[in-house]
Amino acid sequence: MLKVDQLASGYGRIKALHQVSLEVKRGEIVALVGANGAGKTTLLKAIAGVQPVAQGRIFLDAAPIEKLLPHQRVKLGLVLVPEGRQIFAPLTVEDNLRVGAWTRADDRSDGDLERVFSYFPVLKEFRARLAGSLSGGQQQMLAVGRALMSRPKMLLLDEPSMGLAPLVFKQIISVLESIRQSGVTIFVVEQNVNAVLKIVDRAYVLEMGKITLQGTGNELLADTRVQAAYLGV
Amino acid sequence: MTTFFQLVVSGITVGSIYALVAIGFTLVYRASGIFNFAQGEYVMLGGMITGILMTTCGVGFVPASLVAILVTVAIGAISYLLAIRPARSAAQVHLLIITIGISVLLRGLTSALLGKDFVRIPTFVSPETFNIGGVVIQSQALLVIAGAMAMASLLWLFLTRSFVGKGITAVSANLMAAKLVGINPAAIVALCFGISACIGAVGGLVATPITMTSYDAGTMLAIKGFSAAMLGGISSAAGPLVGGLLIGLFEAFGAGYVSSTYKDAFALLILLGVLAFRPQGLFGNRSTQRV
């Protein structure tokens, strides 16, 4: 579904990613874990098209997409939920969600709206509020819901747990599993390594801009290097 | 007292035009972060094209004004796509200089193609003037005020009610998130340039019967409109409208009670005062960012 081949990217002269290659197969849920500053956000942004790529290729369904603009990638079904709840503060909750269906010319977003409300009932309750007035956890739900409105084939999530109460995080994790069951492929960056490795099919470990380890969730949970570096064992 | 009300009427009339320029400034600024100093030229083009078509080609007012609006909108959108968009990674001040370049170019092209003479549009309402308790009011002036209010309300409805308008708000609020939901910011910003050109052109063609216009009328309008936008505050919906009317009133009172020699200086004095003491404008909130 998604294939990243020898990808390099950086900020000015600082290289954040060195020849990163990875693959996510259709229907999989795959995690990317690593320390702060390892390049996880840079990688997701590069895949979504909001971070320039210096070298390498990105394929979605075998078609190269590294030259496409971000909105063109969304049209192909590749959607990023960015880090830090980048919602549209001056729009209402409902308008945030409807704008999420921007690329769908048919504009029949009512069904999708109901689906998002069924995942996150609190958004339905606050549908007329300004998004900027929501709490952090609610904004994160809104960001995930907004991404679902475009009916993505492949969902990229950057740190969905950041700053969230454990209960909210559990809710988001269970929604991720429902989304995956509805046929969406998921690639998720997460700092809560223990929780995320339990639910994913496979995971990659990114260190200093390079993939250093990969395996199934259980393999990595059992790996002594992962335990030492990320699980505090 | 008659003088006072006479000045109020003329201040609100000219202020309506400044308000339209200011609205154009804020619309483009909020979508793109660019101050478009070609904003005044849109007003000039609306008046010039309509006037030339009517006086030298004998076209009726309605078709002439439609042509003028369409040409101005096309110029607004194309100048963004050809000259500003390709330089989008440049610093803001460079983009601002590009818009000044576009403004100089439009002025030059207009003087070469349409001439350097003053252009007039015949008044299209009658009676031309009427009198309320000694205050002489031009019917056309009421049309200018009504036109400006109508344009401002239509724009507000479009931005808050329509799906595309919400897309513009999304781009203004969070550019990266807008890209990530599949909005093409270039299309949105080109649309905003087009809308601001349309607003300016309409202002120009309703005002020209009173003010007349010429190829170089846009510069002063841009300065006044910019002052109005800064005075009202660039982040609020009502700001540019109120700012425009206030600048018009200051100018009318200044010219009436102080000296008309310094008419154009009043807007600049206000601009300096605002930048020094209240940079967010009357209605603007200090920019705050959630982290």
Short mmCIF file of C-alpha atoms in Angstrom, two decimals:
data_model
loop_
_atom_site.label_atom_id
_atom_site.label_comp_id
_atom_site.label_asym_id
_atom_site.label_seq_id
_atom_site.Cartn_x
_atom_site.Cartn_y
_atom_site.Cartn_z
CA MET A 1 0.00 0.00 0.00
CA LEU A 2 2.64 2.49 1.14
CA LYS A 3 6.27 2.06 0.29
CA VAL A 4 9.05 4.41 1.29
CA ASP A 5 12.32 3.86 -0.52
CA GLN A 6 15.67 5.37 0.52
CA LEU A 7 14.02 8.57 1.73
CA ALA A 8 16.21 11.46 2.88
CA SER A 9 15.00 14.77 4.21
CA GLY A 10 16.19 17.57 6.44
CA TYR A 11 15.99 21.14 7.58
CA GLY A 12 18.55 23.25 5.78
CA ARG A 13 21.89 21.53 6.26
CA ILE A 14 20.70 19.35 9.12
CA LYS A 15 19.70 15.91 7.91
CA ALA A 16 16.73 14.46 9.77
CA LEU A 17 16.24 11.27 7.74
CA HIS A 18 18.94 9.10 6.15
CA GLN A 19 17.87 6.59 3.51
CA VAL A 20 14.76 5.44 5.31
CA SER A 21 12.96 2.50 3.68
CA LEU A 22 9.80 0.87 4.96
CA GLU A 23 6.57 -0.66 3.80
CA VAL A 24 3.00 -0.83 5.07
CA LYS A 25 0.78 -3.46 3.48
CA ARG A 26 -2.92 -3.06 2.79
CA GLY A 27 -5.03 -3.56 5.91
CA GLU A 28 -2.06 -3.48 8.29
CA ILE A 29 -1.62 -1.31 11.33
CA VAL A 30 2.06 -0.46 11.64
CA ALA A 31 3.79 1.68 14.24
CA LEU A 32 6.89 3.84 14.06
CA VAL A 33 8.58 4.28 17.42
CA GLY A 34 11.67 6.12 18.46
CA ALA A 35 13.05 8.78 20.77
CA ASN A 36 12.35 12.51 20.50
CA GLY A 37 14.20 13.99 17.56
CA ALA A 38 14.62 10.65 15.80
CA GLY A 39 12.85 12.02 12.73
CA LYS A 40 9.42 10.41 13.16
CA THR A 41 7.42 13.57 12.53
CA THR A 42 9.68 14.53 9.63
CA LEU A 43 9.03 11.13 8.04
CA LEU A 44 5.25 11.39 8.36
CA LYS A 45 5.27 14.97 7.06
CA ALA A 46 7.40 13.94 4.09
CA ILE A 47 4.98 11.12 3.28
CA ALA A 48 2.05 13.57 3.49
CA GLY A 49 3.87 16.15 1.37
CA VAL A 50 4.28 18.99 3.87
CA GLN A 51 8.02 18.40 4.33
CA PRO A 52 10.37 18.58 1.34
CA VAL A 53 12.13 15.39 0.31
CA ALA A 54 15.81 15.57 -0.61
CA GLN A 55 16.12 12.08 -2.07
CA GLY A 56 14.24 8.84 -2.36
CA ARG A 57 10.84 7.76 -3.45
CA ILE A 58 7.39 7.27 -1.93
CA PHE A 59 4.84 4.94 -3.49
CA LEU A 60 1.15 4.67 -2.77
CA ASP A 61 -0.38 1.59 -4.41
CA ALA A 62 2.82 1.30 -6.50
CA ALA A 63 2.38 4.84 -7.94
CA PRO A 64 5.12 7.36 -7.12
CA ILE A 65 3.72 10.26 -5.09
CA GLU A 66 6.81 12.13 -3.87
CA LYS A 67 6.28 14.87 -6.48
CA LEU A 68 2.60 15.42 -5.65
CA LEU A 69 1.34 18.35 -3.60
CA PRO A 70 -0.25 17.57 -0.21
CA HIS A 71 -3.82 18.06 -1.41
CA GLN A 72 -3.23 15.71 -4.33
CA ARG A 73 -2.07 13.01 -1.91
CA VAL A 74 -5.23 13.50 0.16
CA LYS A 75 -7.26 12.94 -3.00
CA LEU A 76 -5.47 9.61 -3.45
CA GLY A 77 -6.60 8.61 0.04
CA LEU A 78 -3.43 9.33 2.04
CA VAL A 79 -4.25 11.49 5.06
CA LEU A 80 -2.07 12.66 7.97
CA VAL A 81 -3.38 13.54 11.41
CA PRO A 82 -0.61 15.95 12.37
CA GLU A 83 1.07 16.23 15.72
CA GLY A 84 -0.35 18.70 18.20
CA ARG A 85 -4.02 18.84 17.20
CA GLN A 86 -3.84 21.18 14.26
CA ILE A 87 -7.53 21.96 14.18
CA PHE A 88 -9.21 25.05 12.69
CA ALA A 89 -9.83 27.03 15.89
CA PRO A 90 -12.20 29.68 14.43
CA LEU A 91 -14.52 27.08 12.84
CA THR A 92 -17.12 25.06 14.72
CA VAL A 93 -16.56 21.39 15.45
CA GLU A 94 -19.01 20.41 12.74
CA ASP A 95 -17.42 22.75 10.18
CA ASN A 96 -13.99 21.34 11.00
CA LEU A 97 -15.33 17.90 10.18
CA ARG A 98 -17.13 19.01 7.02
CA VAL A 99 -14.03 20.80 5.74
CA GLY A 100 -12.31 17.44 6.29
CA ALA A 101 -14.40 16.11 3.40
CA TRP A 102 -13.04 18.90 1.14
CA THR A 103 -11.67 16.62 -1.59
CA ARG A 104 -14.92 14.77 -2.05
CA ALA A 105 -16.75 16.58 -4.81
CA ASP A 106 -20.06 14.86 -4.00
CA ASP A 107 -20.23 16.73 -0.66
CA ARG A 108 -22.47 14.02 0.80
CA SER A 109 -20.69 14.06 4.12
CA ASP A 110 -23.68 13.48 6.42
CA GLY A 111 -23.06 9.72 6.63
CA ASP A 112 -19.39 10.25 7.44
CA LEU A 113 -20.32 12.84 10.03
CA GLU A 114 -22.56 10.32 11.80
CA ARG A 115 -19.80 7.73 11.68
CA VAL A 116 -17.31 10.14 13.31
CA PHE A 117 -19.94 11.05 15.93
CA SER A 118 -20.41 7.35 16.69
CA TYR A 119 -16.66 7.02 17.34
CA PHE A 120 -16.48 10.24 19.36
CA PRO A 121 -19.90 11.08 20.86
CA VAL A 122 -18.48 14.15 22.61
CA LEU A 123 -17.94 15.78 19.21
CA LYS A 124 -21.65 15.45 18.49
CA GLU A 125 -22.48 17.07 21.80
CA PHE A 126 -20.14 19.99 21.04
CA ARG A 127 -20.77 20.13 17.27
CA ALA A 128 -21.78 23.82 17.36
CA ARG A 129 -18.88 24.96 19.56
CA LEU A 130 -15.79 26.64 18.21
CA ALA A 131 -13.04 24.05 17.88
CA GLY A 132 -10.57 26.33 19.66
CA SER A 133 -12.63 26.06 22.84
CA LEU A 134 -12.30 22.26 23.10
CA SER A 135 -9.98 20.54 25.55
CA GLY A 136 -6.78 18.93 24.31
CA GLY A 137 -8.24 15.43 24.21
CA GLN A 138 -11.35 16.62 22.38
CA GLN A 139 -9.19 18.47 19.85
CA GLN A 140 -7.23 15.27 19.24
CA MET A 141 -10.50 13.41 18.64
CA LEU A 142 -11.56 16.19 16.29
CA ALA A 143 -8.29 15.93 14.36
CA VAL A 144 -8.74 12.16 13.96
CA GLY A 145 -12.41 12.59 13.04
CA ARG A 146 -11.60 15.29 10.50
CA ALA A 147 -9.10 12.99 8.79
CA LEU A 148 -11.72 10.21 8.61
CA MET A 149 -14.15 12.55 6.84
CA SER A 150 -12.11 12.28 3.63
CA ARG A 151 -12.58 8.47 3.68
CA PRO A 152 -8.85 7.75 3.66
CA LYS A 153 -7.42 4.49 2.38
CA MET A 154 -4.31 5.08 4.44
CA LEU A 155 -4.22 7.04 7.68
CA LEU A 156 -1.01 8.47 9.13
CA LEU A 157 -1.15 9.50 12.78
CA ASP A 158 1.52 11.54 14.53
CA GLU A 159 1.57 11.06 18.30
CA PRO A 160 -2.16 10.64 18.92
CA SER A 161 -1.49 10.17 22.64
CA MET A 162 0.54 13.33 23.22
CA GLY A 163 -0.63 15.08 26.35
CA LEU A 164 -3.77 12.98 26.70
CA ALA A 165 -5.29 11.44 29.79
CA PRO A 166 -4.92 7.63 29.79
CA LEU A 167 -8.68 7.17 29.42
CA VAL A 168 -8.84 9.37 26.31
CA PHE A 169 -5.82 7.58 24.89
CA LYS A 170 -7.58 4.22 25.37
CA GLN A 171 -10.59 5.58 23.53
CA ILE A 172 -8.43 6.73 20.62
CA ILE A 173 -6.65 3.37 20.48
CA SER A 174 -9.96 1.51 20.37
CA VAL A 175 -11.18 3.83 17.61
CA LEU A 176 -7.99 3.08 15.67
CA GLU A 177 -8.82 -0.61 15.86
CA SER A 178 -12.37 0.03 14.58
CA ILE A 179 -11.00 2.17 11.75
CA ARG A 180 -8.61 -0.60 10.80
CA GLN A 181 -11.45 -3.10 10.81
CA SER A 182 -13.34 -0.85 8.40
CA GLY A 183 -10.50 -1.43 5.92
CA VAL A 184 -8.24 1.57 6.48
CA THR A 185 -4.50 0.95 6.58
CA ILE A 186 -2.81 2.73 9.50
CA PHE A 187 0.72 3.96 10.07
CA VAL A 188 1.09 5.49 13.52
CA VAL A 189 3.93 7.31 15.28
CA GLU A 190 3.68 6.87 19.01
CA GLN A 191 5.67 7.60 22.13
CA ASN A 192 3.57 5.31 24.27
CA VAL A 193 5.57 2.35 22.93
CA ASN A 194 4.18 -0.25 25.29
CA ALA A 195 0.54 0.48 24.47
CA VAL A 196 1.01 0.82 20.74
CA LEU A 197 3.14 -2.30 20.23
CA LYS A 198 0.33 -4.37 21.75
CA ILE A 199 -2.15 -3.43 19.06
CA VAL A 200 -0.03 -3.22 15.90
CA ASP A 201 0.83 -5.90 13.35
CA ARG A 202 4.36 -4.69 12.86
CA ALA A 203 6.57 -1.82 13.93
CA TYR A 204 9.73 0.01 12.91
CA VAL A 205 12.20 1.63 15.27
CA LEU A 206 13.68 4.92 14.03
CA GLU A 207 16.88 6.19 15.64
CA MET A 208 18.83 9.26 14.50
CA GLY A 209 17.00 9.28 11.18
CA LYS A 210 17.62 5.60 10.40
CA ILE A 211 15.50 2.47 10.73
CA THR A 212 17.40 0.31 13.20
CA LEU A 213 14.92 -2.43 14.03
CA GLN A 214 11.74 -3.89 12.70
CA GLY A 215 9.43 -6.75 13.53
CA THR A 216 6.00 -7.68 14.77
CA GLY A 217 4.65 -5.87 17.80
CA ASN A 218 5.31 -8.86 20.05
CA GLU A 219 8.82 -9.38 18.71
CA LEU A 220 9.73 -5.81 19.50
CA LEU A 221 8.08 -5.96 22.92
CA ALA A 222 10.32 -8.95 23.66
CA ASP A 223 13.44 -7.36 22.20
CA THR A 224 15.92 -6.45 24.90
CA ARG A 225 17.13 -3.35 23.06
CA VAL A 226 13.57 -2.03 22.76
CA GLN A 227 12.90 -2.88 26.38
CA ALA A 228 16.00 -1.02 27.50
CA ALA A 229 15.49 2.04 25.31
CA TYR A 230 11.72 2.56 25.31
CA LEU A 231 10.02 0.42 27.90
CA GLY A 232 12.24 1.20 30.85
CA VAL A 233 12.69 -2.50 31.64
CA MET B 1 -24.27 72.38 12.05
CA THR B 2 -25.11 72.05 8.36
CA THR B 3 -21.39 71.98 7.59
CA PHE B 4 -20.93 69.21 10.15
CA PHE B 5 -23.56 66.96 8.59
CA GLN B 6 -22.31 67.79 5.12
CA LEU B 7 -18.86 66.62 6.18
CA VAL B 8 -20.33 63.49 7.77
CA VAL B 9 -22.03 62.58 4.49
CA SER B 10 -18.94 63.13 2.38
CA GLY B 11 -16.76 61.36 4.96
CA ILE B 12 -18.94 58.26 4.99
CA THR B 13 -19.08 58.23 1.20
CA VAL B 14 -15.35 58.33 0.65
CA GLY B 15 -14.87 56.13 3.72
CA SER B 16 -17.02 53.42 2.11
CA ILE B 17 -14.51 53.17 -0.72
CA TYR B 18 -11.61 53.01 1.74
CA ALA B 19 -13.52 50.30 3.57
CA LEU B 20 -13.79 48.21 0.40
CA VAL B 21 -10.05 48.54 -0.21
CA ALA B 22 -9.41 47.64 3.44
CA ILE B 23 -11.66 44.57 3.19
CA GLY B 24 -9.68 43.45 0.15
CA PHE B 25 -6.43 43.93 2.09
CA THR B 26 -7.60 41.85 5.05
CA LEU B 27 -9.14 39.08 2.94
CA VAL B 28 -5.91 38.51 1.03
CA TYR B 29 -3.74 39.00 4.10
CA ARG B 30 -5.61 36.46 6.19
CA ALA B 31 -5.51 33.81 3.47
CA SER B 32 -1.89 34.34 2.43
CA GLY B 33 -0.02 36.60 4.86
CA ILE B 34 0.56 39.02 1.98
CA PHE B 35 -0.26 42.73 1.98
CA ASN B 36 -1.37 43.29 -1.59
CA PHE B 37 -0.51 46.86 -2.49
CA ALA B 38 -2.11 46.46 -5.91
CA GLN B 39 -5.44 46.69 -4.05
CA GLY B 40 -5.95 50.34 -4.97
CA GLU B 41 -5.41 49.61 -8.66
CA TYR B 42 -8.44 47.31 -8.67
CA VAL B 43 -10.62 50.27 -7.71
CA MET B 44 -8.97 52.40 -10.39
CA LEU B 45 -9.41 49.66 -13.01
CA GLY B 46 -13.09 49.21 -12.18
CA GLY B 47 -13.68 52.92 -12.77
CA MET B 48 -11.29 53.36 -15.73
CA ILE B 49 -12.48 50.38 -17.77
CA THR B 50 -16.15 51.16 -17.21
CA GLY B 51 -15.63 54.85 -18.00
CA ILE B 52 -13.56 54.30 -21.16
CA LEU B 53 -16.00 51.68 -22.47
CA MET B 54 -18.92 54.04 -21.90
CA THR B 55 -17.42 57.31 -23.14
CA THR B 56 -15.24 56.18 -26.06
CA CYS B 57 -16.93 52.94 -27.14
CA GLY B 58 -20.53 53.90 -26.37
CA VAL B 59 -21.20 50.74 -24.37
CA GLY B 60 -24.05 50.86 -21.84
CA PHE B 61 -23.31 51.03 -18.12
CA VAL B 62 -24.31 47.47 -17.26
CA PRO B 63 -22.25 45.65 -19.92
CA ALA B 64 -19.34 48.07 -19.40
CA SER B 65 -19.30 47.48 -15.66
CA LEU B 66 -19.55 43.70 -16.08
CA VAL B 67 -16.57 43.74 -18.44
CA ALA B 68 -14.66 45.96 -16.01
CA ILE B 69 -15.36 43.61 -13.09
CA LEU B 70 -14.42 40.48 -15.04
CA VAL B 71 -11.19 41.99 -16.38
CA THR B 72 -10.20 43.25 -12.92
CA VAL B 73 -10.95 39.88 -11.29
CA ALA B 74 -8.90 38.12 -13.95
CA ILE B 75 -6.01 40.56 -13.43
CA GLY B 76 -6.20 40.02 -9.66
CA ALA B 77 -6.13 36.23 -9.85
CA ILE B 78 -3.61 35.99 -12.69
CA SER B 79 -1.17 38.45 -11.14
CA TYR B 80 -1.17 36.25 -8.03
CA LEU B 81 -0.65 33.01 -9.96
CA LEU B 82 2.04 34.42 -12.29
CA ALA B 83 3.98 36.80 -10.09
CA ILE B 84 3.37 36.04 -6.41
CA ARG B 85 2.72 32.30 -6.20
CA PRO B 86 6.04 31.33 -7.87
CA ALA B 87 7.88 33.36 -5.20
CA ARG B 88 5.84 31.95 -2.29
CA SER B 89 8.86 30.76 -0.36
CA ALA B 90 10.34 34.29 -0.36
CA ALA B 91 10.19 36.49 2.72
CA GLN B 92 7.02 38.46 3.33
CA VAL B 93 8.68 41.78 2.57
CA HIS B 94 9.76 40.47 -0.84
CA LEU B 95 6.19 39.43 -1.63
CA LEU B 96 5.03 42.88 -0.57
CA ILE B 97 7.53 44.43 -2.98
CA ILE B 98 6.22 42.17 -5.75
CA THR B 99 2.70 43.50 -5.13
CA ILE B 100 4.04 47.06 -5.33
CA GLY B 101 5.64 46.04 -8.63
CA ILE B 102 2.30 44.73 -9.87
CA SER B 103 0.70 47.99 -8.84
CA VAL B 104 3.29 50.04 -10.78
CA LEU B 105 2.86 47.75 -13.79
CA LEU B 106 -0.93 48.10 -13.75
CA ARG B 107 -0.62 51.87 -13.49
CA GLY B 108 1.80 51.94 -16.43
CA LEU B 109 -0.29 49.64 -18.58
CA THR B 110 -3.41 51.65 -17.84
CA SER B 111 -1.78 54.95 -18.79
CA ALA B 112 -0.42 53.40 -22.01
CA LEU B 113 -3.63 51.64 -23.04
CA LEU B 114 -6.39 53.84 -21.63
CA GLY B 115 -4.67 57.21 -21.48
CA LYS B 116 -3.67 59.66 -18.79
CA ASP B 117 -6.83 61.75 -18.80
CA PHE B 118 -9.37 61.85 -16.03
CA VAL B 119 -12.22 59.49 -16.78
CA ARG B 120 -15.78 60.09 -15.71
CA ILE B 121 -18.77 57.78 -15.56
CA PRO B 122 -22.12 59.53 -16.03
CA THR B 123 -24.21 59.46 -12.86
CA PHE B 124 -26.68 56.63 -13.20
CA VAL B 125 -29.27 57.71 -10.64
CA SER B 126 -31.68 60.62 -10.64
CA PRO B 127 -32.35 63.08 -9.18
CA GLU B 128 -28.65 63.85 -8.93
CA THR B 129 -28.87 65.58 -5.59
CA PHE B 130 -31.44 66.17 -2.93
CA ASN B 131 -31.57 68.36 0.12
CA ILE B 132 -32.31 67.37 3.72
CA GLY B 133 -32.44 70.40 6.02
CA GLY B 134 -29.75 72.23 4.09
CA VAL B 135 -27.45 69.22 3.71
CA VAL B 136 -26.96 68.46 0.02
CA ILE B 137 -26.70 64.75 -0.64
CA GLN B 138 -25.72 63.26 -3.97
CA SER B 139 -27.89 60.28 -4.82
CA GLN B 140 -24.78 58.58 -6.18
CA ALA B 141 -23.17 58.93 -2.75
CA LEU B 142 -25.98 56.89 -1.21
CA LEU B 143 -25.40 54.31 -3.92
CA VAL B 144 -21.70 54.19 -3.02
CA ILE B 145 -22.50 53.66 0.66
CA ALA B 146 -25.20 51.07 -0.07
CA GLY B 147 -22.92 49.30 -2.54
CA ALA B 148 -20.07 49.12 -0.04
CA MET B 149 -22.34 47.80 2.71
CA ALA B 150 -23.83 45.25 0.32
CA MET B 151 -20.39 44.01 -0.79
CA ALA B 152 -19.19 43.77 2.82
CA SER B 153 -22.31 41.82 3.88
CA LEU B 154 -22.16 39.48 0.88
CA LEU B 155 -18.52 38.73 1.60
CA TRP B 156 -19.27 38.07 5.26
CA LEU B 157 -22.12 35.71 4.33
CA PHE B 158 -19.89 33.93 1.82
CA LEU B 159 -17.07 33.49 4.33
CA THR B 160 -19.24 32.28 7.21
CA ARG B 161 -21.97 30.31 5.42
CA SER B 162 -20.54 28.75 2.28
CA PHE B 163 -18.37 25.65 2.14
CA VAL B 164 -15.68 27.41 0.10
CA GLY B 165 -15.79 30.32 2.57
CA LYS B 166 -15.08 27.89 5.39
CA GLY B 167 -12.17 26.62 3.33
CA ILE B 168 -10.81 30.19 3.21
CA THR B 169 -11.19 30.42 7.00
CA ALA B 170 -9.39 27.07 7.31
CA VAL B 171 -6.45 28.29 5.21
CA SER B 172 -6.28 31.52 7.25
CA ALA B 173 -6.44 29.66 10.56
CA ASN B 174 -3.96 26.87 9.89
CA LEU B 175 -2.21 26.55 6.55
CA MET B 176 -0.60 23.18 7.15
CA ALA B 177 -3.79 21.59 8.45
CA ALA B 178 -5.64 23.01 5.45
CA LYS B 179 -3.19 21.31 3.10
CA LEU B 180 -3.61 18.09 5.06
CA VAL B 181 -7.39 18.02 4.60
CA GLY B 182 -6.86 18.35 0.86
CA ILE B 183 -7.32 22.08 0.31
CA ASN B 184 -5.17 23.54 -2.44
CA PRO B 185 -4.00 26.81 -0.86
CA ALA B 186 -2.96 28.28 -4.22
CA ALA B 187 -6.54 28.00 -5.46
CA ILE B 188 -7.90 29.54 -2.27
CA VAL B 189 -5.47 32.47 -2.34
CA ALA B 190 -6.10 33.05 -6.07
CA LEU B 191 -9.81 33.10 -5.24
CA CYS B 192 -9.19 35.67 -2.49
CA PHE B 193 -7.21 37.86 -4.91
CA GLY B 194 -10.10 37.54 -7.36
CA ILE B 195 -12.72 38.40 -4.73
CA SER B 196 -10.72 41.38 -3.47
CA ALA B 197 -10.32 42.57 -7.08
CA CYS B 198 -14.08 42.20 -7.59
CA ILE B 199 -14.85 44.19 -4.43
CA GLY B 200 -12.40 46.90 -5.49
CA ALA B 201 -13.74 47.10 -9.04
CA VAL B 202 -17.33 47.44 -7.83
CA GLY B 203 -16.23 50.20 -5.45
CA GLY B 204 -14.46 51.94 -8.32
CA LEU B 205 -17.35 51.88 -10.69
CA VAL B 206 -19.92 53.17 -8.19
CA ALA B 207 -17.58 55.88 -6.88
CA THR B 208 -16.22 57.18 -10.19
CA PRO B 209 -19.38 59.17 -11.06
CA ILE B 210 -18.60 61.31 -7.97
CA THR B 211 -14.82 61.21 -7.73
CA MET B 212 -13.72 60.66 -11.34
CA THR B 213 -10.64 58.49 -11.74
CA SER B 214 -7.35 58.33 -13.58
CA TYR B 215 -4.55 55.81 -14.07
CA ASP B 216 -2.74 56.94 -10.91
CA ALA B 217 -5.72 57.01 -8.53
CA GLY B 218 -4.90 53.62 -7.03
CA THR B 219 -1.81 54.58 -5.03
CA MET B 220 -3.59 56.90 -2.63
CA LEU B 221 -6.48 54.44 -2.31
CA ALA B 222 -4.06 51.69 -1.35
CA ILE B 223 -2.51 53.90 1.34
CA LYS B 224 -5.91 54.95 2.70
CA GLY B 225 -7.26 51.41 2.55
CA PHE B 226 -4.16 50.07 4.28
CA SER B 227 -4.49 52.71 7.01
CA ALA B 228 -8.15 51.75 7.38
CA ALA B 229 -7.30 48.06 7.69
CA MET B 230 -4.65 48.80 10.34
CA LEU B 231 -6.98 51.14 12.23
CA GLY B 232 -9.86 48.66 12.32
CA GLY B 233 -7.67 45.65 12.92
CA ILE B 234 -6.77 43.06 10.37
CA SER B 235 -8.08 40.08 12.33
CA SER B 236 -11.74 41.06 12.72
CA ALA B 237 -14.62 41.07 10.26
CA ALA B 238 -15.98 44.50 11.21
CA GLY B 239 -12.53 46.10 11.60
CA PRO B 240 -11.78 47.12 8.01
CA LEU B 241 -15.33 48.39 7.48
CA VAL B 242 -15.30 50.61 10.58
CA GLY B 243 -11.68 51.60 9.90
CA GLY B 244 -12.56 52.74 6.39
CA LEU B 245 -15.49 54.84 7.57
CA LEU B 246 -13.41 56.41 10.36
CA ILE B 247 -10.57 57.31 7.99
CA GLY B 248 -13.12 58.85 5.61
CA LEU B 249 -14.64 60.89 8.44
CA PHE B 250 -11.27 62.05 9.80
CA GLU B 251 -10.29 63.10 6.34
CA ALA B 252 -13.55 64.96 5.70
CA PHE B 253 -13.38 66.79 9.06
CA GLY B 254 -9.70 67.52 8.61
CA ALA B 255 -10.29 68.97 5.17
CA GLY B 256 -13.39 70.84 6.29
CA TYR B 257 -12.21 72.29 9.61
CA VAL B 258 -8.41 72.37 9.28
CA SER B 259 -7.23 72.59 5.70
CA SER B 260 -7.93 70.62 2.57
CA THR B 261 -4.26 71.01 1.64
CA TYR B 262 -3.40 68.34 4.18
CA LYS B 263 -6.33 66.08 3.28
CA ASP B 264 -4.14 63.09 2.41
CA ALA B 265 -1.95 63.52 5.47
CA PHE B 266 -4.69 62.66 7.97
CA ALA B 267 -4.87 58.99 6.99
CA LEU B 268 -1.10 58.70 7.36
CA LEU B 269 -1.18 60.40 10.75
CA ILE B 270 -3.76 57.86 11.90
CA LEU B 271 -1.66 55.03 10.48
CA LEU B 272 1.39 56.21 12.44
CA GLY B 273 -0.70 56.61 15.60
CA VAL B 274 -2.19 53.13 15.27
CA LEU B 275 1.15 51.46 14.62
CA ALA B 276 2.69 53.22 17.60
CA PHE B 277 -0.07 52.84 20.18
CA ARG B 278 -2.44 50.07 19.13
CA PRO B 279 -0.81 47.86 16.51
CA GLN B 280 -3.59 45.26 16.69
CA GLY B 281 -6.15 47.90 15.63
CA LEU B 282 -9.41 48.92 17.28
CA PHE B 283 -11.13 45.55 16.92
CA GLY B 284 -8.13 43.28 16.68
CA ASN B 285 -7.17 40.99 19.49
CA ARG B 286 -3.54 40.64 20.35
CA SER B 287 -2.38 37.55 18.57
CA THR B 288 -2.31 34.68 20.96
CA GLN B 289 -1.28 31.16 20.29
CA ARG B 290 -2.31 28.02 22.10
CA VAL B 291 0.46 25.60 22.75
#
